[in-house]
Amino acid sequence: MTKIRPGKISWLFLGFLIINILGCSTFTQSYKLGYQAEINKNYDEAIKYYEQAMLENPKESVYRLALFRTKAVAALDAAERARRLAAGGMKDEALNQYKKALFYDPTNRMILAEYKELAGIKPAVEVKPKEVVIEAPVKLKYPPELLKLKFTDASLRAIFQALGKFSGINFLFDEQFRDLPVSIDLTDLTVEQAINSLCLTGRTFYRVMDERTAIIIPDNPQKRNQYEVNAIKTIYLSNINAQDVQNQLASILRTQYKGPSIIVDKTRNSLTIRDTATVVALAEKLLQSWDKPKGEVIIDLEIMEVSRTRLQTIGTQFSQSYGSIRYTGGVSEIPTDGWLPLEGFDLSKSENFQITLPSVLLQFIETDSDTKIIAQPRLRGVDSEEINYLVGQQVPIPSTTFNPIAAGGISQQPMVSYQYQDVGIGVNIKPRLHQENEVSLEMEVKITAISGTGIADIPIISTRSVKNVIRLKDGETNLLAGLLKDEERKSLKGVTGLKNIPILGSLFSSADRTVDQTDVILTITPHIIRTMPLKAEDSEPLWIDNAGSSFTTQTQTAAGGGEETIPPVEAGVEVPAEEAAEAGAQMGTVSLLPERSEVPVGYTLNVRLAVNSPVDITSLSLNVNYDSKVLRLKEIQRGDLVSQFGDKGSFLQDISASSGLAVIGFSSPDPAKGVNSGNLATLVFEVLGAGETRVGISSIQVLGVQGRAVNLVGGEMLVIAR
């Protein structure tokens, strides 16, 4: 039998302990340091550690999500600091903070707009949407010359006929047309303007029959239903619900004669409108001004619940048993019939008696425990939509009802059902965004906990809640505290009569003191992602007459009198014409050079990774795949493409030799400055064995200037090892 020394036992125990500790460490040290830095709001250091964790294990999704989350928070934090610096007059420092925010989140258009405004960069030309006009299927043809006509107490029919001789239009009259004397000046008016003026004077309207014929009709509901031409158009909505705006649209467009016919398609979220051309055009204009995307906000919450319990027990505690005297003399056993024989009964001997006394315990016990619960949710929500967040559990609460066993019977049977009650910390927030870059938060915080049990062990749930509305600026933090619960319970136990004696009573009693303190602290910080986009034309009025027959809007006109046509440009992005033409003419590539190579086994192979983009790019990441049995990637050398940024350009590389995968990338220090061509890197391979294999490029992700996506095609090369 082999004996184990005590020293060996301690070493074995230590080894098992180290194995258990290593087995429980599921995350790398870099991730843990990054998480601690994120908790301390040191985002730059946290990003550095998370990137290191990704390099150590690129396949771990937790590291990727942590890096994405921290970059988004760091961008918002840097933007908030930039706003404070700009408000204090420190422009250069504010611009540096804006660049830092855009480096972390180059797709944030709101931060980009603030940066361009502070830097004095002129925004791209804002294009006004084309005015909604629905043209009639047939138009009158008339000479463009202005009229030089003036009539005094002339017949309305005669004026139309005179106008027809000048313009070559044949005017017909409905059988209910009523002639009347009119005095009117048609000087410097076009033919169409003159027709409209005459119709307004004589309370008529006209219907175009063909290019040279029009009929004049009395303006009343019957004749409009008979002669007016209706237009049918389907308008598709993107941001609002078509069914929600149906009644409002019908109410606004309802004229003194009739209302439009509106049909809603829930599946396609569209409205099909039938009415006159001007009313349909007005409806489309209104829907364009209503169909705006809602603003979005990110709300950072930090909830901390601190609980402290102190227990104190001091004094003498007696056992729960009673003191007693029992007679045992002269009786061998107790009769089963309950009768005690008196033979040998003697009360004078002490050995015939037994006395039982309670036990006494002297206690000096004190317990002090602290509990801290921290939750840091990051919630994203839409304007005027409720956000619900709950941390806790659901507790079943029994509920008993009694039902008769049979119809008309008195006897009842109990029926037990359970209702689940949420227990924990619940936060309900309804944000509302304002155009002043502020957020109103309709907030309700509810804290529930199980404080004990009642009848039939039913849980007793304590509740603390607060409900209010606050208004904060973008990035402003509000502290909510004071939900304090302080409960103290005292109890005194001891010998009756003796425990109440002054000073000496503490020798015959035990005092229990319990103090429960709980406080909840909540900080809330809103960050506006985007607000509802409003343009200048949204504040312009739409003019419509009482009959709803016409409307006008203010339009931008050129010097020649016609509408100014501006080519569409993406809002907030300046695209040079040469760059746009070049981008459309060719597709960017990422190539491996040379495309084919024959090398002996054991030799070193250098492969250049060349980038050729039609537009400037600010960040790029890609994967290089190869056969690890034939090739081994020894080194990735930085190319001249990244060197164009100077010392501030970042270069990313990671080699996974076992899986035959390498990750390569770079990012520009300035989101407004990029590069378009050059050698990204040089790959140094060692040829391990003979064979034929291919080296390919996959998972290419590229961003251009100001965060625009750029498409690049990856190439491949053939390697023949002899």
XYZ file of C-alpha atoms in Angstrom:
722
model
C 0.000 0.000 0.000
C 1.460 3.361 -1.048
C 1.424 6.133 1.513
C 0.903 9.765 0.497
C 2.813 12.362 2.424
C 0.952 15.365 3.851
C 3.074 17.688 1.685
C 2.015 15.875 -1.469
C -1.614 16.144 -0.405
C -1.311 19.942 -0.105
C 0.340 20.168 -3.542
C -2.398 18.022 -5.082
C -5.066 20.214 -3.477
C -3.354 23.348 -4.801
C -3.188 21.834 -8.297
C -6.895 20.971 -8.279
C -7.664 24.518 -7.105
C -5.637 26.067 -9.959
C -7.364 23.806 -12.493
C -10.792 24.851 -11.192
C -9.868 28.524 -11.335
C -8.595 28.225 -14.887
C -11.673 26.265 -15.877
C -13.954 28.979 -14.522
C -12.127 31.734 -16.450
C -14.170 31.804 -19.622
C -13.094 35.322 -20.714
C -9.638 36.668 -21.357
C -7.914 39.126 -19.087
C -8.137 41.810 -21.775
C -11.929 41.501 -21.856
C -12.134 41.745 -18.052
C -9.941 44.853 -18.023
C -12.025 46.345 -20.821
C -15.242 45.668 -18.930
C -13.834 47.296 -15.791
C -12.736 50.325 -17.817
C -16.197 50.557 -19.393
C -17.834 50.502 -15.953
C -15.523 53.366 -14.945
C -16.489 55.212 -18.185
C -12.912 55.148 -19.454
C -14.034 54.333 -22.987
C -10.710 54.833 -24.786
C -9.002 52.295 -22.553
C -11.979 49.937 -22.775
C -11.876 49.999 -26.597
C -8.150 49.249 -26.535
C -8.683 46.199 -24.304
C -11.685 44.955 -26.314
C -9.702 45.193 -29.551
C -6.927 43.209 -27.898
C -9.476 40.601 -26.795
C -10.753 40.330 -30.386
C -7.226 39.787 -31.660
C -6.754 37.027 -29.103
C -10.016 35.323 -30.041
C -11.654 36.731 -33.225
C -14.419 34.113 -33.184
C -15.835 35.200 -29.807
C -19.027 37.168 -30.504
C -19.140 38.603 -26.970
C -15.957 40.589 -27.641
C -17.304 41.936 -30.926
C -20.570 43.068 -29.324
C -18.732 44.671 -26.397
C -16.475 46.590 -28.806
C -19.449 47.745 -30.904
C -21.357 48.879 -27.819
C -18.420 50.739 -26.313
C -17.584 52.540 -29.572
C -21.166 53.792 -29.838
C -21.120 55.050 -26.245
C -17.665 56.593 -26.703
C -18.877 58.468 -29.795
C -21.824 59.948 -27.907
C -19.603 60.833 -24.948
C -17.048 62.569 -27.192
C -19.825 64.467 -29.004
C -21.222 65.692 -25.696
C -17.785 66.915 -24.626
C -17.398 68.631 -28.010
C -20.672 70.488 -27.493
C -19.518 71.726 -24.081
C -16.185 72.851 -25.494
C -17.896 74.625 -28.402
C -20.232 76.395 -25.986
C -17.175 77.563 -24.053
C -15.539 79.022 -27.158
C -12.810 76.341 -27.495
C -13.350 75.586 -31.181
C -10.152 73.615 -31.892
C -10.626 71.322 -28.897
C -14.276 70.805 -29.854
C -13.311 69.879 -33.428
C -10.845 67.301 -32.111
C -13.562 65.751 -29.982
C -15.935 65.669 -32.961
C -13.259 63.916 -35.036
C -12.815 61.417 -32.246
C -16.576 60.788 -32.127
C -16.716 60.283 -35.902
C -13.731 57.934 -35.729
C -15.672 55.712 -33.341
C -19.015 56.065 -35.163
C -18.550 57.384 -38.726
C -22.195 56.668 -39.646
C -23.713 59.109 -37.141
C -25.137 61.850 -39.379
C -26.124 64.095 -36.483
C -22.533 64.302 -35.178
C -21.299 64.796 -38.738
C -23.685 67.719 -39.262
C -22.540 69.375 -36.009
C -18.899 68.893 -36.998
C -19.428 70.462 -40.434
C -21.331 73.395 -38.962
C -18.600 74.113 -36.404
C -15.811 73.638 -38.958
C -17.526 75.975 -41.415
C -17.899 73.336 -44.111
C -20.655 74.354 -46.478
C -23.425 71.772 -46.611
C -24.417 70.168 -49.843
C -27.046 71.942 -51.897
C -30.419 71.029 -50.496
C -32.762 69.932 -53.228
C -36.373 70.836 -52.902
C -38.721 68.068 -53.922
C -40.475 68.523 -57.194
C -43.810 70.255 -56.839
C -46.682 67.837 -56.976
C -48.695 68.651 -60.093
C -51.183 66.359 -61.770
C -51.763 67.549 -65.303
C -55.080 67.120 -67.079
C -55.125 64.555 -69.897
C -56.126 67.267 -72.455
C -55.000 70.893 -72.421
C -56.168 73.917 -74.364
C -53.848 75.289 -77.022
C -53.784 79.065 -77.370
C -51.324 81.774 -78.443
C -48.816 82.894 -75.775
C -49.449 86.635 -76.301
C -50.994 88.563 -73.412
C -54.489 89.968 -73.835
C -55.337 93.645 -74.331
C -59.115 93.383 -73.726
C -61.440 95.424 -71.513
C -65.238 95.120 -71.266
C -67.878 97.341 -69.628
C -71.435 96.032 -69.040
C -70.947 93.381 -71.698
C -72.701 90.054 -71.952
C -70.720 87.180 -70.350
C -71.507 84.983 -73.352
C -70.299 87.722 -75.716
C -67.047 88.099 -73.748
C -66.371 84.341 -74.051
C -67.076 84.500 -77.765
C -64.703 87.468 -78.195
C -62.030 85.621 -76.261
C -62.614 82.588 -78.504
C -62.026 84.644 -81.652
C -58.711 85.894 -80.288
C -57.436 82.502 -79.085
C -59.036 80.186 -81.623
C -60.953 78.290 -78.914
C -64.554 77.259 -79.498
C -66.584 77.930 -76.297
C -69.746 75.875 -75.805
C -72.386 76.596 -73.166
C -74.388 74.215 -71.015
C -78.196 74.411 -71.348
C -78.413 75.816 -67.786
C -75.845 78.533 -68.432
C -77.200 81.902 -67.254
C -75.977 85.006 -69.067
C -75.421 88.289 -67.188
C -73.758 91.688 -67.817
C -70.103 91.856 -66.716
C -67.489 94.640 -66.486
C -63.962 93.218 -66.462
C -60.418 94.173 -67.477
C -58.400 91.323 -69.050
C -55.328 93.377 -69.862
C -51.925 91.597 -69.531
C -53.522 88.225 -68.783
C -52.981 84.935 -70.570
C -55.921 83.163 -72.157
C -56.126 80.598 -69.350
C -56.017 83.319 -66.674
C -58.786 85.176 -68.494
C -60.980 82.060 -68.635
C -60.526 81.487 -64.896
C -61.392 85.126 -64.118
C -64.556 84.988 -66.236
C -65.629 81.697 -64.631
C -65.096 83.125 -61.150
C -67.125 86.234 -62.054
C -70.008 84.312 -63.575
C -69.943 81.464 -60.966
C -69.147 78.892 -63.589
C -66.404 76.383 -64.380
C -65.169 74.934 -67.632
C -64.396 71.472 -68.935
C -61.831 70.954 -71.718
C -63.257 68.759 -74.465
C -60.229 68.837 -76.788
C -57.330 71.163 -77.576
C -59.637 73.732 -79.237
C -62.968 73.223 -77.441
C -64.214 74.017 -73.916
C -67.695 74.007 -72.409
C -68.828 76.593 -69.841
C -70.956 75.061 -67.037
C -72.805 76.512 -64.019
C -70.949 75.821 -60.796
C -73.204 73.597 -58.653
C -72.851 70.081 -57.160
C -74.981 68.394 -59.835
C -73.023 69.859 -62.740
C -69.649 69.186 -61.137
C -70.584 65.516 -60.667
C -71.667 65.430 -64.283
C -68.710 67.164 -65.971
C -65.618 67.108 -63.740
C -62.818 64.686 -64.632
C -61.465 62.721 -61.664
C -57.960 61.430 -61.169
C -57.091 58.216 -59.303
C -53.690 57.885 -57.686
C -52.153 55.459 -55.187
C -49.775 56.999 -52.656
C -47.470 54.684 -50.705
C -46.473 55.676 -47.186
C -43.255 54.744 -45.432
C -43.336 56.072 -41.852
C -46.967 56.594 -40.855
C -49.916 54.221 -40.827
C -52.257 54.795 -43.753
C -55.339 53.889 -41.714
C -54.462 56.478 -39.037
C -54.473 59.411 -41.487
C -57.489 58.429 -43.569
C -60.047 60.425 -41.552
C -57.807 63.482 -41.143
C -57.079 63.596 -44.864
C -60.745 63.252 -45.789
C -61.690 66.018 -43.352
C -59.122 68.483 -44.746
C -59.911 67.763 -48.392
C -63.689 67.881 -47.981
C -65.056 70.782 -50.033
C -68.447 72.483 -50.045
C -69.631 69.999 -52.677
C -68.179 66.638 -51.703
C -65.271 64.852 -50.169
C -62.645 62.695 -51.878
C -62.955 58.944 -52.142
C -60.132 57.342 -50.132
C -59.405 53.598 -49.967
C -56.825 52.186 -47.541
C -54.684 49.129 -48.290
C -53.298 47.816 -44.980
C -51.033 45.271 -46.636
C -49.157 47.798 -48.768
C -49.699 50.728 -46.373
C -51.062 52.879 -49.154
C -53.936 55.262 -49.885
C -55.808 55.301 -53.175
C -57.487 58.691 -53.708
C -60.107 59.604 -56.311
C -61.038 63.232 -56.905
C -60.164 66.138 -59.164
C -56.555 66.536 -60.242
C -55.960 69.517 -57.943
C -57.426 67.763 -54.888
C -55.377 64.615 -55.519
C -52.241 66.728 -55.902
C -53.070 68.531 -52.638
C -53.539 65.168 -50.902
C -50.138 63.964 -52.108
C -48.510 67.176 -50.924
C -50.070 66.813 -47.472
C -49.022 63.173 -47.176
C -45.449 64.086 -48.120
C -45.327 66.590 -45.263
C -46.854 64.065 -42.822
C -44.817 61.018 -43.814
C -41.745 61.850 -41.738
C -39.625 59.304 -39.851
C -39.898 59.529 -36.090
C -36.936 60.608 -34.048
C -34.902 58.070 -32.113
C -33.176 58.268 -28.767
C -30.782 56.079 -26.768
C -31.325 56.110 -23.009
C -28.474 55.079 -20.728
C -29.689 53.833 -17.356
C -27.628 52.972 -14.308
C -29.630 51.361 -11.519
C -27.983 50.621 -8.179
C -29.820 49.050 -5.256
C -27.927 49.098 -1.965
C -29.255 46.949 0.872
C -27.856 46.640 4.400
C -29.100 44.365 7.176
C -27.836 44.491 10.758
C -28.828 41.919 13.389
C -27.959 42.264 17.081
C -28.822 39.818 19.882
C -27.544 40.586 23.409
C -28.549 39.014 26.747
C -29.542 35.685 28.293
C -31.885 33.424 26.398
C -33.857 30.746 28.242
C -34.888 27.530 26.564
C -38.494 27.045 25.531
C -38.975 24.086 27.989
C -40.771 24.602 31.316
C -39.541 23.991 34.893
C -41.310 20.986 36.538
C -41.357 18.699 39.640
C -42.216 15.012 39.258
C -42.964 12.385 41.969
C -41.383 8.967 41.250
C -41.182 7.156 44.611
C -42.977 3.844 45.198
C -44.329 3.541 41.664
C -42.650 1.219 39.228
C -44.817 2.057 36.291
C -47.821 4.184 35.528
C -51.063 2.199 35.217
C -52.730 2.253 31.837
C -56.177 2.812 33.294
C -55.201 6.240 34.709
C -55.523 5.265 38.398
C -52.524 5.757 40.740
C -52.332 3.322 43.712
C -51.589 4.927 47.105
C -49.650 1.954 48.471
C -46.168 3.128 49.453
C -47.024 6.780 48.714
C -44.578 8.966 50.760
C -44.018 12.721 50.267
C -41.404 13.080 53.019
C -38.471 11.538 51.115
C -36.542 13.795 48.678
C -35.377 10.844 46.586
C -38.990 10.368 45.469
C -38.922 13.669 43.516
C -37.290 14.872 40.229
C -36.930 18.567 39.266
C -36.441 19.847 35.673
C -35.074 23.427 35.154
C -34.894 25.411 31.822
C -31.460 25.937 30.215
C -29.911 29.422 29.944
C -27.761 30.687 27.006
C -25.712 33.872 27.199
C -25.625 35.554 23.715
C -23.446 38.335 22.216
C -24.234 38.026 18.462
C -24.029 40.815 15.845
C -24.398 40.414 12.048
C -23.826 43.117 9.402
C -24.358 42.329 5.703
C -24.261 44.564 2.594
C -25.782 43.845 -0.807
C -25.247 45.861 -4.004
C -27.116 45.246 -7.267
C -26.095 47.178 -10.394
C -27.813 47.142 -13.797
C -26.621 49.226 -16.747
C -29.148 48.804 -19.565
C -28.815 50.805 -22.781
C -32.231 51.257 -24.344
C -33.033 52.557 -27.814
C -36.509 53.810 -28.529
C -38.663 55.780 -30.944
C -40.268 59.129 -30.280
C -43.552 58.845 -28.321
C -43.281 55.038 -28.017
C -43.063 53.381 -24.601
C -39.920 51.497 -23.506
C -40.321 48.847 -20.805
C -37.419 47.384 -18.827
C -37.696 44.851 -15.980
C -34.990 43.204 -13.902
C -36.368 40.598 -11.549
C -38.567 37.550 -11.502
C -42.212 36.470 -11.509
C -43.690 35.140 -8.265
C -46.866 33.000 -8.285
C -49.613 34.366 -6.018
C -52.407 31.842 -5.215
C -56.037 32.914 -5.447
C -58.858 30.688 -4.137
C -62.486 30.791 -5.220
C -65.352 28.564 -4.048
C -67.815 27.009 -6.477
C -70.876 24.832 -5.683
C -70.343 21.139 -6.246
C -73.800 20.681 -7.804
C -76.455 23.056 -9.080
C -78.577 24.376 -6.239
C -76.323 22.782 -3.617
C -74.891 24.459 -0.532
C -71.619 22.549 -0.393
C -68.738 24.247 -2.195
C -65.356 23.142 -3.423
C -62.278 25.415 -3.480
C -60.653 26.270 -6.826
C -57.074 27.521 -6.615
C -55.547 29.581 -9.436
C -52.212 31.401 -9.657
C -51.400 34.886 -10.847
C -47.801 35.822 -11.589
C -46.578 39.038 -10.029
C -43.447 40.822 -11.327
C -40.914 41.326 -8.556
C -37.785 43.426 -9.091
C -36.914 46.776 -10.648
C -39.236 47.927 -13.436
C -38.679 51.056 -15.533
C -41.224 52.392 -18.041
C -40.085 55.323 -20.166
C -41.915 57.194 -22.910
C -39.586 59.667 -24.652
C -40.736 62.705 -26.588
C -38.228 64.595 -28.730
C -38.328 68.360 -29.139
C -36.909 70.486 -31.933
C -34.787 72.345 -29.361
C -32.545 69.243 -29.067
C -34.201 68.237 -25.804
C -36.067 65.141 -24.639
C -39.083 64.860 -22.349
C -39.230 61.561 -20.485
C -42.493 60.326 -19.034
C -40.944 57.935 -16.533
C -42.218 55.450 -13.961
C -39.849 53.539 -11.689
C -41.328 50.723 -9.641
C -39.389 48.598 -7.145
C -41.064 45.522 -5.703
C -39.636 42.924 -3.332
C -40.820 39.991 -1.209
C -40.791 41.270 2.369
C -42.201 38.160 4.035
C -45.076 35.702 4.039
C -48.589 36.033 5.319
C -51.535 33.698 5.746
C -51.002 30.270 4.181
C -47.433 31.312 3.254
C -48.705 33.792 0.658
C -45.856 36.200 -0.223
C -46.086 39.764 1.057
C -44.826 42.137 -1.644
C -43.526 45.583 -0.727
C -43.618 48.321 -3.367
C -41.839 51.631 -3.880
C -42.606 53.667 -6.983
C -42.169 57.119 -8.433
C -43.832 58.567 -11.530
C -42.945 61.907 -13.061
C -42.093 63.768 -16.261
C -38.676 65.340 -16.752
C -37.156 67.307 -19.621
C -33.442 66.915 -20.316
C -31.005 68.167 -22.897
C -29.179 65.804 -25.183
C -26.502 64.114 -23.046
C -27.706 65.624 -19.744
C -27.733 63.235 -16.771
C -30.456 63.217 -14.131
C -30.007 61.560 -10.731
C -32.994 59.973 -9.026
C -32.333 58.920 -5.441
C -34.024 58.919 -2.081
C -36.184 55.812 -2.504
C -34.932 54.885 0.953
C -36.519 52.245 3.118
C -35.312 52.146 6.730
C -36.961 49.562 8.973
C -35.969 48.809 12.596
C -37.489 46.078 14.771
C -36.815 45.442 18.486
C -37.968 42.570 20.679
C -37.338 41.670 24.365
C -37.601 38.101 25.629
C -37.036 36.856 29.187
C -38.431 35.595 32.486
C -41.771 37.142 33.349
C -41.426 39.656 36.136
C -37.641 39.432 36.314
C -36.935 40.890 32.818
C -38.534 44.219 33.847
C -36.303 44.789 36.902
C -34.040 47.791 36.299
C -30.384 46.898 35.624
C -30.771 43.306 36.899
C -33.477 42.582 34.325
C -30.877 42.243 31.548
C -29.576 39.091 33.307
C -32.941 37.403 32.787
C -33.770 38.701 29.260
C -32.527 38.776 25.653
C -32.890 41.809 23.329
C -33.090 41.347 19.520
C -32.562 44.365 17.237
C -32.937 44.162 13.426
C -32.218 47.113 11.098
C -33.004 46.865 7.358
C -31.882 49.716 5.104
C -32.490 49.745 1.344
C -31.819 52.591 -1.079
C -32.199 52.774 -4.854
C -30.185 55.210 -6.985
C -30.987 55.689 -10.675
C -29.195 57.848 -13.239
C -30.719 58.460 -16.665
C -28.990 60.047 -19.667
C -30.750 60.494 -23.038
C -28.795 60.699 -26.308
C -30.662 61.898 -29.396
C -29.827 59.755 -32.427
C -31.964 61.704 -34.874
C -34.919 64.085 -34.856
C -37.801 64.347 -37.263
C -36.384 65.913 -40.462
C -38.104 69.213 -41.237
C -37.387 71.245 -44.342
C -38.143 74.822 -45.283
C -41.074 73.861 -47.497
C -42.746 72.080 -44.579
C -43.472 75.484 -43.016
C -44.917 76.965 -46.204
C -48.724 77.210 -46.459
C -50.885 75.465 -49.032
C -53.474 77.774 -50.546
C -56.877 76.420 -51.502
C -60.133 78.121 -52.408
C -63.471 77.334 -50.768
C -64.522 74.961 -53.525
C -61.237 73.108 -53.360
C -60.690 73.630 -57.055
C -57.181 75.054 -56.906
C -54.200 75.483 -54.618
C -50.812 77.150 -54.869
C -47.505 76.860 -53.057
C -44.443 79.035 -53.039
C -41.918 77.689 -55.533
C -38.351 78.642 -56.219
C -38.023 80.215 -59.656
C -35.031 80.959 -61.783
C -34.301 84.258 -63.479
C -36.073 83.179 -66.653
C -39.393 82.726 -64.881
C -39.546 78.924 -64.968
C -39.064 76.515 -62.116
C -35.448 75.970 -61.155
C -34.361 72.378 -61.567
C -31.598 71.175 -59.257
C -30.081 67.719 -59.724
C -30.630 65.388 -56.756
C -27.769 65.177 -54.283
C -27.726 63.081 -51.134
C -28.395 65.327 -48.152
C -25.340 66.118 -46.092
C -22.840 64.487 -48.505
C -20.778 66.337 -51.077
C -19.998 64.184 -54.120
C -17.712 65.696 -56.775
C -18.840 65.114 -60.308
C -15.534 63.553 -61.364
C -15.649 61.141 -58.433
C -19.238 60.103 -59.157
C -18.460 59.500 -62.839
C -15.406 57.435 -62.010
C -17.362 55.385 -59.445
C -19.990 54.548 -61.991
C -17.477 53.673 -64.664
C -15.487 51.033 -62.778
C -15.598 48.752 -59.731
C -12.924 48.868 -57.024
C -10.740 45.816 -56.377
C -8.534 44.286 -53.717
C -5.935 42.142 -55.509
C -3.272 39.620 -54.546
C -0.087 40.119 -56.580
C 1.227 38.111 -58.266
C -1.907 36.252 -59.324
C 0.067 33.014 -59.931
C 3.295 31.756 -58.401
C 5.364 28.529 -58.514
C 7.762 28.067 -55.582
C 9.738 25.145 -54.118
C 8.914 23.662 -50.754
C 10.706 25.453 -47.914
C 10.984 28.791 -49.731
C 9.437 32.102 -48.672
C 6.698 33.693 -50.800
C 5.954 37.439 -50.650
C 2.459 38.476 -51.775
C 1.350 42.103 -52.137
C -2.197 43.094 -51.133
C -3.093 45.952 -53.499
C -6.171 48.204 -53.139
C -7.632 50.141 -56.060
C -10.810 52.088 -55.214
C -12.716 54.547 -57.455
C -13.368 56.776 -54.422
C -11.469 57.646 -51.265
C -11.925 55.161 -48.419
C -11.412 55.820 -44.706
C -11.629 52.311 -43.252
C -11.272 48.773 -44.553
C -11.250 45.260 -43.108
C -10.968 41.913 -44.904
C -10.135 38.240 -44.388
C -7.351 36.379 -46.205
C -7.986 32.620 -46.492
C -5.310 30.029 -47.314
C -4.563 26.318 -46.850
C -2.635 25.942 -43.593
C -1.318 22.527 -44.694
C 0.521 24.012 -47.684
C 1.260 27.562 -46.536
C 2.094 29.230 -43.238
C 1.651 32.990 -42.900
C 4.719 34.137 -41.002
C 4.305 37.899 -41.069
C 2.101 40.766 -42.288
C 4.087 43.864 -43.215
C 2.396 47.270 -43.281
C 2.111 48.790 -46.766
C 2.415 52.299 -48.137
C -1.393 52.728 -48.302
C -1.677 53.212 -44.536
C 1.518 55.260 -44.458
C -0.307 58.011 -46.358
C -2.092 58.878 -43.088
C 1.190 59.394 -41.260
C 1.753 58.077 -37.752
C -1.915 58.529 -36.764
C -3.315 55.930 -39.143
C -4.288 52.659 -37.433
C -3.362 49.286 -38.935
C -5.041 46.037 -37.807
C -3.630 42.564 -38.341
C -4.337 39.168 -36.820
C -3.070 35.736 -37.906
C -4.782 32.467 -37.025
C -2.235 29.924 -38.263
C -4.235 26.824 -37.333
C -7.360 27.846 -39.243
C -5.609 29.439 -42.226
C -7.178 32.857 -41.682
C -5.792 36.374 -41.361
C -7.659 39.600 -40.615
C -6.227 42.831 -42.065
C -7.603 46.360 -41.909
C -6.952 50.054 -41.409
C -8.831 53.230 -40.474
C -8.201 56.903 -41.147
C -7.725 59.346 -38.263
C -9.850 61.905 -40.138
C -13.323 60.769 -41.348
C -13.220 63.418 -44.078
C -9.893 62.239 -45.506
C -9.227 58.902 -47.194
C -7.044 57.078 -49.711
C -7.960 55.312 -52.921
C -5.035 53.166 -54.069
C -1.811 51.583 -52.874
C -0.343 48.496 -51.227
C -2.246 47.666 -48.060
C 0.193 45.012 -46.834
C 2.799 42.423 -47.817
C 2.029 38.830 -46.813
C 5.072 36.680 -46.066
C 4.245 32.964 -46.560
C 6.398 29.917 -45.881
C 5.767 26.946 -48.218
C 5.280 23.866 -46.026
C 4.414 21.102 -48.473
C 3.907 20.291 -52.115
C 0.556 20.873 -53.707
C -1.657 23.369 -55.453
C -3.737 25.826 -53.430
C -5.431 29.203 -53.725
C -5.211 32.281 -51.513
C -8.473 34.243 -51.486
C -10.004 37.402 -50.027
C -13.421 37.456 -48.345
C -15.596 39.493 -45.938
C -14.570 42.888 -47.328
C -16.071 45.814 -45.392
C -15.233 49.306 -46.663
C -16.414 52.794 -45.702
C -15.753 55.900 -47.742
C -15.661 59.564 -46.825
C -18.344 60.535 -44.279
C -19.316 56.920 -43.675
C -20.571 56.017 -47.162
C -20.387 52.316 -48.019
C -17.984 51.387 -50.841
C -18.081 48.105 -52.768
C -14.762 46.421 -53.499
C -14.271 43.052 -55.210
C -11.681 40.671 -53.779
C -9.309 38.674 -55.943
C -7.342 35.455 -55.467
C -4.010 33.934 -56.457
C -2.861 30.427 -57.390
C 0.128 28.932 -55.564
C 1.871 25.820 -56.943
C 4.367 24.288 -54.502
C 6.847 21.783 -55.963
